[in-house]
């Protein structure tokens, strides 16, 4: 029984020693993995640094652009409001002009009728003047012919 107990004790000590070595190996591997992980993270930070800096710069620029876009959109809204007000005022002015034209429409029609009558009178006057000129021409020819006839008779 003592021999069995000693054997069992030796086996337990061997197992404990093997377990201790396994734990030590695991600790060594953990340290190696942690070291590799630290070096990898450092390498990633170093290689990614230009991109990280570029990203920060671009994010800041984007924020500024978004602020500018907001300001431009606000100004556009103001301009649209002003344009709508102007369009409304143009409509009011057009209505006022139409009102004034309506107020004087009958007078404008009478003036236009007088203008047409005057144009008709001018045309009649021009025709009468042309006829008078033609008669004056005929009379001048008759006078010349009479003058020639009178000379001929005087010569007789």
C-alpha positions as a Markdown table, in Angstrom:
| # | Residue | x | y | z |
|---|---|---|---|---|
| 1 | Unk | 0.0 | 0.0 | 0.0 |
| 2 | Unk | 2.9 | 2.3 | 0.8 |
| 3 | Unk | 4.5 | 1.5 | -2.5 |
| 4 | Unk | 1.2 | 2.2 | -4.3 |
| 5 | Unk | 0.9 | 5.5 | -2.5 |
| 6 | Unk | 4.5 | 6.4 | -3.3 |
| 7 | Unk | 3.9 | 5.5 | -6.9 |
| 8 | Unk | 0.7 | 7.5 | -7.0 |
| 9 | Unk | 2.6 | 10.4 | -5.3 |
| 10 | Unk | 5.4 | 10.3 | -7.9 |
| 11 | Unk | 2.8 | 10.2 | -10.7 |
| 12 | Unk | 1.0 | 13.2 | -9.2 |
| 13 | Unk | 4.3 | 15.1 | -8.8 |
| 14 | Unk | 5.2 | 14.2 | -12.5 |
| 15 | Unk | 1.7 | 15.4 | -13.5 |
| 16 | Unk | 2.1 | 18.6 | -11.4 |
| 17 | Unk | 5.6 | 19.2 | -12.9 |
| 18 | Unk | 4.2 | 18.6 | -16.5 |
| 19 | Unk | 1.3 | 20.9 | -15.7 |
| 20 | Unk | 3.7 | 23.5 | -14.4 |
| 21 | Unk | 5.7 | 23.3 | -17.6 |
| 22 | Unk | 2.6 | 23.5 | -19.7 |
| 23 | Unk | 1.5 | 26.6 | -17.7 |
| 24 | Unk | 4.9 | 28.1 | -18.2 |
| 25 | Unk | 4.8 | 27.3 | -21.9 |
| 26 | Unk | 1.3 | 28.8 | -22.1 |
| 27 | Unk | 2.6 | 31.9 | -20.3 |
| 28 | Unk | 5.5 | 32.1 | -22.7 |
| 29 | Unk | 3.2 | 31.7 | -25.7 |
| 30 | Unk | 0.8 | 34.4 | -24.2 |
| 31 | Unk | 3.7 | 36.8 | -23.9 |
| 32 | Unk | 4.8 | 36.0 | -27.4 |
| 33 | Unk | 1.3 | 36.5 | -28.8 |
| 34 | Unk | 1.0 | 39.8 | -26.8 |
| 35 | Unk | 4.3 | 40.9 | -28.1 |
| 36 | Unk | 3.4 | 40.1 | -31.7 |
| 37 | Unk | 0.0 | 41.8 | -31.2 |
| 38 | Unk | 1.7 | 44.9 | -29.9 |
| 39 | Unk | 4.2 | 45.0 | -32.8 |
| 40 | Unk | 1.4 | 44.5 | -35.3 |
| 41 | Unk | -0.7 | 47.3 | -33.8 |
| 42 | Unk | 2.3 | 49.6 | -33.8 |
| 43 | Unk | 3.0 | 48.7 | -37.5 |
| 44 | Unk | -0.7 | 49.2 | -38.4 |
| 45 | Unk | -0.7 | 52.7 | -36.6 |
| 46 | Unk | 2.5 | 53.6 | -38.4 |
| 47 | Unk | 1.3 | 52.5 | -41.8 |
| 48 | Unk | -2.2 | 53.9 | -41.3 |
| 49 | Unk | -1.0 | 57.2 | -39.9 |
| 50 | Unk | -1.0 | 59.1 | -43.3 |
| 51 | Unk | -4.5 | 57.8 | -44.0 |
| 52 | Unk | -5.7 | 58.7 | -40.5 |
| 53 | Unk | -4.4 | 62.2 | -40.8 |
| 54 | Unk | -5.9 | 62.5 | -44.3 |
| 55 | Unk | -9.2 | 61.3 | -42.9 |
| 56 | Unk | -9.1 | 63.9 | -40.1 |
| 57 | Unk | -8.3 | 66.7 | -42.6 |
| 58 | Unk | -11.1 | 65.5 | -44.9 |
| 59 | Unk | -13.6 | 65.3 | -42.1 |
| 60 | Unk | -12.8 | 68.8 | -41.0 |
| 61 | Unk | -13.1 | 70.0 | -44.6 |
| 62 | Unk | -16.4 | 68.2 | -45.0 |
| 63 | Unk | -17.7 | 69.8 | -41.8 |
| 64 | Unk | -16.8 | 73.3 | -43.2 |
| 65 | Unk | -18.4 | 72.4 | -46.5 |
| 66 | Unk | -21.6 | 71.3 | -44.7 |
| 67 | Unk | -21.7 | 74.6 | -42.8 |
| 68 | Unk | -21.2 | 76.5 | -46.1 |
| 69 | Unk | -23.9 | 74.5 | -47.8 |
| 70 | Unk | -26.3 | 75.3 | -44.9 |
| 71 | Unk | -25.5 | 79.0 | -45.2 |
| 72 | Unk | -26.0 | 78.9 | -49.0 |
| 73 | Unk | -29.3 | 77.0 | -48.5 |
| 74 | Unk | -30.4 | 79.6 | -46.0 |
| 75 | Unk | -29.5 | 82.4 | -48.4 |
| 76 | Unk | -31.3 | 80.6 | -51.2 |
| 77 | Unk | -34.4 | 80.4 | -49.1 |
| 78 | Unk | -34.2 | 84.1 | -48.4 |
| 79 | Unk | -33.8 | 84.8 | -52.1 |
| 80 | Unk | -36.7 | 82.6 | -53.0 |
| 81 | Unk | -38.8 | 84.5 | -50.4 |
| 82 | Unk | -37.7 | 87.9 | -51.9 |
| 83 | Unk | -38.4 | 86.6 | -55.5 |
| 84 | Unk | -41.9 | 85.5 | -54.5 |
| 85 | Unk | -42.5 | 88.9 | -52.9 |
| 86 | Unk | -41.3 | 90.6 | -56.1 |
| 87 | Unk | -43.5 | 88.3 | -58.2 |
| 88 | Unk | -46.5 | 89.2 | -56.1 |
| 89 | Unk | -45.7 | 93.0 | -56.3 |
| 90 | Unk | -45.3 | 92.7 | -60.1 |
| 91 | Unk | -48.8 | 91.1 | -60.2 |
| 92 | Unk | -50.1 | 94.0 | -58.1 |
| 93 | Unk | -48.4 | 96.6 | -60.4 |
| 94 | Unk | -49.7 | 94.8 | -63.5 |
| 95 | Unk | -53.2 | 94.9 | -62.1 |
| 96 | Unk | -52.8 | 98.6 | -61.4 |
| 97 | Unk | -51.6 | 99.3 | -64.9 |
| 98 | Unk | -54.6 | 97.3 | -66.3 |
| 99 | Unk | -56.9 | 99.4 | -64.1 |
| 100 | Unk | -55.5 | 102.6 | -65.4 |
| 101 | Unk | -55.7 | 101.3 | -69.0 |
| 102 | Unk | -59.3 | 100.3 | -68.3 |
| 103 | Unk | -60.1 | 103.7 | -66.9 |
| 104 | Unk | -58.9 | 105.4 | -70.0 |
| 105 | Unk | -59.9 | 102.7 | -72.6 |
| 106 | Unk | -62.9 | 104.7 | -73.9 |
| 107 | Unk | -60.8 | 107.8 | -74.3 |
| 108 | Unk | -58.1 | 105.8 | -76.1 |
| 109 | Unk | -60.7 | 104.3 | -78.4 |
| 110 | Unk | -62.0 | 107.8 | -79.3 |
| 111 | Unk | -58.5 | 109.1 | -79.9 |
| 112 | Unk | -57.8 | 106.0 | -82.1 |
| 113 | Unk | -61.0 | 106.7 | -84.0 |
| 114 | Unk | -60.0 | 110.3 | -84.5 |
| 115 | Unk | -56.6 | 109.2 | -85.7 |
| 116 | Unk | -58.2 | 106.8 | -88.2 |
| 117 | Unk | -60.5 | 109.6 | -89.4 |
| 118 | Unk | -57.6 | 111.9 | -89.7 |
| 119 | Unk | -55.7 | 109.3 | -91.7 |
| 120 | Unk | -58.7 | 108.9 | -93.9 |
| 121 | Unk | -58.9 | 112.7 | -94.4 |
| 122 | Unk | -55.2 | 112.8 | -95.1 |
| 123 | Unk | -55.7 | 110.2 | -97.8 |
| 124 | Unk | -58.7 | 112.1 | -99.3 |
| 125 | Unk | -56.7 | 115.4 | -99.1 |
| 126 | Unk | -53.7 | 113.7 | -100.9 |
| 127 | Unk | -56.1 | 112.4 | -103.6 |
| 128 | Unk | -57.6 | 115.9 | -104.0 |
| 129 | Unk | -54.2 | 117.5 | -104.1 |
| 130 | Unk | -53.1 | 115.0 | -106.8 |
| 131 | Unk | -56.2 | 115.8 | -108.8 |
| 132 | Unk | -55.6 | 119.6 | -108.4 |
| 133 | Unk | -52.0 | 119.2 | -109.5 |
| 134 | Unk | -53.2 | 117.3 | -112.6 |
| 135 | Unk | -55.7 | 120.0 | -113.4 |
| 136 | Unk | -53.1 | 122.7 | -112.9 |
| 137 | Unk | -50.9 | 120.8 | -115.3 |
| 138 | Unk | -53.7 | 120.6 | -117.8 |
| 139 | Unk | -54.4 | 124.3 | -117.4 |
| 140 | Unk | -50.7 | 125.1 | -117.8 |
| 141 | Unk | -50.7 | 123.2 | -121.1 |
| 142 | Unk | -53.9 | 125.0 | -122.2 |
| 143 | Unk | -52.3 | 128.3 | -121.4 |
| 144 | Unk | -49.2 | 127.4 | -123.3 |
| 145 | Unk | -51.4 | 126.3 | -126.2 |
| 146 | Unk | -53.5 | 129.5 | -126.0 |
| 147 | Unk | -50.3 | 131.6 | -125.9 |
| 148 | Unk | -49.0 | 129.9 | -129.0 |
| 149 | Unk | -52.4 | 130.3 | -130.7 |
| 150 | Unk | -52.6 | 134.0 | -129.6 |
| 151 | Unk | -49.1 | 134.6 | -131.1 |
| 152 | Unk | -50.1 | 132.9 | -134.3 |
| 153 | Unk | -53.3 | 135.0 | -134.6 |
| 154 | Unk | -51.3 | 138.1 | -133.8 |
| 155 | Unk | -49.0 | 137.3 | -136.6 |
| 156 | Unk | -51.9 | 137.3 | -138.9 |
